Amino acid sequence: MSRFFDVTLCGTEIFFDNYTEQAVIGFLSARRVAASSLEEAILRARHEVLIDWNYTHNADRKLGVPKLTTEQVHPIKKWLHRHPSEDFYFFDSPERKQEHLATINNSARPWYRFSK
């Protein structure tokens, strides 16, 4: 039986120069996937992120293949949950990464809950 999971992945070891003093060192991206287990959910999310990465940001194959690590996995128990944004959140420092994680977590918050 399939369940839904929100999976947040971190991609590092990319060659992305944003022409500022601090180069981009990675990205965060969240996906909602249907899977029968936690491991399958992570594999499906990784597959979706890599496909999206290659089509949107790495079409010329100059940025490299990111090393993906799992940041968070949340099983979804109710159907009344807002989908997380499937954007790529690029970061240049650990502080910026934490800000993006907070944004991703807040965007996945159900619409019917009050904001903090």
PDB file of C-alpha atoms in Angstrom:
ATOM      1  CA  MET A   1       0.000   0.000   0.000  1.00  0.00           C
ATOM      2  CA  SER A   2       1.390   3.367  -0.984  1.00  0.00           C
ATOM      3  CA  ARG A   3       1.742   6.225   1.455  1.00  0.00           C
ATOM      4  CA  PHE A   4       2.894   9.745   0.831  1.00  0.00           C
ATOM      5  CA  PHE A   5       6.170  11.174   2.108  1.00  0.00           C
ATOM      6  CA  ASP A   6       7.666  14.668   2.035  1.00  0.00           C
ATOM      7  CA  VAL A   7      11.380  14.258   1.355  1.00  0.00           C
ATOM      8  CA  THR A   8      13.869  17.132   1.565  1.00  0.00           C
ATOM      9  CA  LEU A   9      17.188  16.546  -0.185  1.00  0.00           C
ATOM     10  CA  CYS A  10      20.447  18.486  -0.108  1.00  0.00           C
ATOM     11  CA  GLY A  11      22.664  18.574  -3.196  1.00  0.00           C
ATOM     12  CA  THR A  12      26.356  19.410  -2.855  1.00  0.00           C
ATOM     13  CA  GLU A  13      29.544  19.184  -4.930  1.00  0.00           C
ATOM     14  CA  ILE A  14      28.127  21.222  -7.804  1.00  0.00           C
ATOM     15  CA  PHE A  15      30.142  23.695  -9.867  1.00  0.00           C
ATOM     16  CA  PHE A  16      27.939  26.754  -9.720  1.00  0.00           C
ATOM     17  CA  ASP A  17      29.463  30.236  -9.800  1.00  0.00           C
ATOM     18  CA  ASN A  18      27.059  33.047  -9.013  1.00  0.00           C
ATOM     19  CA  TYR A  19      29.698  35.737  -9.736  1.00  0.00           C
ATOM     20  CA  THR A  20      29.778  37.086  -6.180  1.00  0.00           C
ATOM     21  CA  GLU A  21      32.281  36.793  -3.361  1.00  0.00           C
ATOM     22  CA  GLN A  22      30.710  33.599  -2.061  1.00  0.00           C
ATOM     23  CA  ALA A  23      30.098  30.762  -4.483  1.00  0.00           C
ATOM     24  CA  VAL A  24      27.031  28.557  -4.233  1.00  0.00           C
ATOM     25  CA  ILE A  25      27.929  25.386  -2.342  1.00  0.00           C
ATOM     26  CA  GLY A  26      24.673  23.473  -2.665  1.00  0.00           C
ATOM     27  CA  PHE A  27      20.908  23.415  -2.889  1.00  0.00           C
ATOM     28  CA  LEU A  28      17.855  22.088  -1.081  1.00  0.00           C
ATOM     29  CA  SER A  29      14.806  20.675  -2.801  1.00  0.00           C
ATOM     30  CA  ALA A  30      11.663  19.027  -1.436  1.00  0.00           C
ATOM     31  CA  ARG A  31       9.450  16.456  -3.109  1.00  0.00           C
ATOM     32  CA  ARG A  32       6.233  14.663  -2.196  1.00  0.00           C
ATOM     33  CA  VAL A  33       6.322  11.080  -3.385  1.00  0.00           C
ATOM     34  CA  ALA A  34       4.111   8.021  -3.097  1.00  0.00           C
ATOM     35  CA  ALA A  35       5.974   4.960  -1.889  1.00  0.00           C
ATOM     36  CA  SER A  36       5.446   1.814   0.127  1.00  0.00           C
ATOM     37  CA  SER A  37       8.447   2.397   2.399  1.00  0.00           C
ATOM     38  CA  LEU A  38      10.760   5.126   3.634  1.00  0.00           C
ATOM     39  CA  GLU A  39      13.677   3.818   1.565  1.00  0.00           C
ATOM     40  CA  GLU A  40      11.590   3.731  -1.608  1.00  0.00           C
ATOM     41  CA  ALA A  41      10.401   7.289  -0.943  1.00  0.00           C
ATOM     42  CA  ILE A  42      13.986   8.522  -0.684  1.00  0.00           C
ATOM     43  CA  LEU A  43      14.971   6.732  -3.897  1.00  0.00           C
ATOM     44  CA  ARG A  44      11.996   8.161  -5.796  1.00  0.00           C
ATOM     45  CA  ALA A  45      12.659  11.679  -4.519  1.00  0.00           C
ATOM     46  CA  ARG A  46      16.346  11.425  -5.473  1.00  0.00           C
ATOM     47  CA  HIS A  47      15.372  10.258  -8.951  1.00  0.00           C
ATOM     48  CA  GLU A  48      12.916  13.148  -9.410  1.00  0.00           C
ATOM     49  CA  VAL A  49      15.421  15.744  -8.183  1.00  0.00           C
ATOM     50  CA  LEU A  50      18.186  14.466 -10.485  1.00  0.00           C
ATOM     51  CA  ILE A  51      15.865  14.493 -13.500  1.00  0.00           C
ATOM     52  CA  ASP A  52      14.663  18.009 -12.657  1.00  0.00           C
ATOM     53  CA  TRP A  53      18.262  19.161 -12.044  1.00  0.00           C
ATOM     54  CA  ASN A  54      19.428  17.910 -15.435  1.00  0.00           C
ATOM     55  CA  TYR A  55      16.505  19.430 -17.333  1.00  0.00           C
ATOM     56  CA  THR A  56      16.348  22.818 -15.609  1.00  0.00           C
ATOM     57  CA  HIS A  57      19.829  23.780 -14.422  1.00  0.00           C
ATOM     58  CA  ASN A  58      22.281  21.349 -16.004  1.00  0.00           C
ATOM     59  CA  ALA A  59      21.146  20.988 -19.598  1.00  0.00           C
ATOM     60  CA  ASP A  60      24.677  21.634 -20.890  1.00  0.00           C
ATOM     61  CA  ARG A  61      26.157  19.233 -18.263  1.00  0.00           C
ATOM     62  CA  LYS A  62      28.653  21.840 -16.967  1.00  0.00           C
ATOM     63  CA  LEU A  63      27.414  21.992 -13.365  1.00  0.00           C
ATOM     64  CA  GLY A  64      28.035  18.333 -12.594  1.00  0.00           C
ATOM     65  CA  VAL A  65      25.949  15.711 -10.870  1.00  0.00           C
ATOM     66  CA  PRO A  66      25.132  16.717  -7.289  1.00  0.00           C
ATOM     67  CA  LYS A  67      25.852  14.477  -4.348  1.00  0.00           C
ATOM     68  CA  LEU A  68      22.412  14.084  -2.762  1.00  0.00           C
ATOM     69  CA  THR A  69      21.885  13.577   0.943  1.00  0.00           C
ATOM     70  CA  THR A  70      18.600  13.249   2.769  1.00  0.00           C
ATOM     71  CA  GLU A  71      17.833  16.146   5.113  1.00  0.00           C
ATOM     72  CA  GLN A  72      14.303  15.274   6.228  1.00  0.00           C
ATOM     73  CA  VAL A  73      11.607  12.693   5.584  1.00  0.00           C
ATOM     74  CA  HIS A  74       8.073  13.128   6.890  1.00  0.00           C
ATOM     75  CA  PRO A  75       5.276  10.615   6.302  1.00  0.00           C
ATOM     76  CA  ILE A  76       2.018  12.343   5.373  1.00  0.00           C
ATOM     77  CA  LYS A  77      -0.918  10.939   7.291  1.00  0.00           C
ATOM     78  CA  LYS A  78      -3.663  13.281   6.186  1.00  0.00           C
ATOM     79  CA  TRP A  79      -4.684  14.334   2.723  1.00  0.00           C
ATOM     80  CA  LEU A  80      -5.211  17.964   3.777  1.00  0.00           C
ATOM     81  CA  HIS A  81      -1.579  18.967   3.505  1.00  0.00           C
ATOM     82  CA  ARG A  82      -0.104  21.633   1.299  1.00  0.00           C
ATOM     83  CA  HIS A  83       2.516  20.345  -1.138  1.00  0.00           C
ATOM     84  CA  PRO A  84       6.059  21.508  -0.484  1.00  0.00           C
ATOM     85  CA  SER A  85       7.571  23.792  -3.092  1.00  0.00           C
ATOM     86  CA  GLU A  86       9.567  21.812  -5.631  1.00  0.00           C
ATOM     87  CA  ASP A  87      11.949  24.691  -6.282  1.00  0.00           C
ATOM     88  CA  PHE A  88      15.688  24.540  -5.861  1.00  0.00           C
ATOM     89  CA  TYR A  89      16.873  26.648  -2.924  1.00  0.00           C
ATOM     90  CA  PHE A  90      20.542  27.489  -3.479  1.00  0.00           C
ATOM     91  CA  PHE A  91      22.744  28.344  -0.512  1.00  0.00           C
ATOM     92  CA  ASP A  92      26.250  29.731  -0.013  1.00  0.00           C
ATOM     93  CA  SER A  93      26.610  29.210   3.748  1.00  0.00           C
ATOM     94  CA  PRO A  94      25.277  26.906   6.476  1.00  0.00           C
ATOM     95  CA  GLU A  95      23.203  29.800   7.844  1.00  0.00           C
ATOM     96  CA  ARG A  96      21.482  30.311   4.493  1.00  0.00           C
ATOM     97  CA  LYS A  97      20.859  26.564   4.300  1.00  0.00           C
ATOM     98  CA  GLN A  98      19.055  26.682   7.656  1.00  0.00           C
ATOM     99  CA  GLU A  99      16.945  29.621   6.437  1.00  0.00           C
ATOM    100  CA  HIS A 100      15.918  27.613   3.384  1.00  0.00           C
ATOM    101  CA  LEU A 101      15.073  24.579   5.535  1.00  0.00           C
ATOM    102  CA  ALA A 102      12.793  26.784   7.623  1.00  0.00           C
ATOM    103  CA  THR A 103      11.136  28.072   4.435  1.00  0.00           C
ATOM    104  CA  ILE A 104      10.601  24.552   3.124  1.00  0.00           C
ATOM    105  CA  ASN A 105       9.187  23.366   6.453  1.00  0.00           C
ATOM    106  CA  ASN A 106       6.852  26.362   6.631  1.00  0.00           C
ATOM    107  CA  SER A 107       5.627  25.856   3.051  1.00  0.00           C
ATOM    108  CA  ALA A 108       4.684  22.249   3.872  1.00  0.00           C
ATOM    109  CA  ARG A 109       2.586  23.400   6.838  1.00  0.00           C
ATOM    110  CA  PRO A 110      -1.112  22.636   6.334  1.00  0.00           C
ATOM    111  CA  TRP A 111      -3.165  25.597   5.176  1.00  0.00           C
ATOM    112  CA  TYR A 112      -5.654  25.257   8.020  1.00  0.00           C
ATOM    113  CA  ARG A 113      -3.095  25.805  10.821  1.00  0.00           C
ATOM    114  CA  PHE A 114      -2.340  29.244  12.141  1.00  0.00           C
ATOM    115  CA  SER A 115       1.085  30.660  11.390  1.00  0.00           C
ATOM    116  CA  LYS A 116       3.533  31.022  14.248  1.00  0.00           C
TER     117      LYS A 116
END
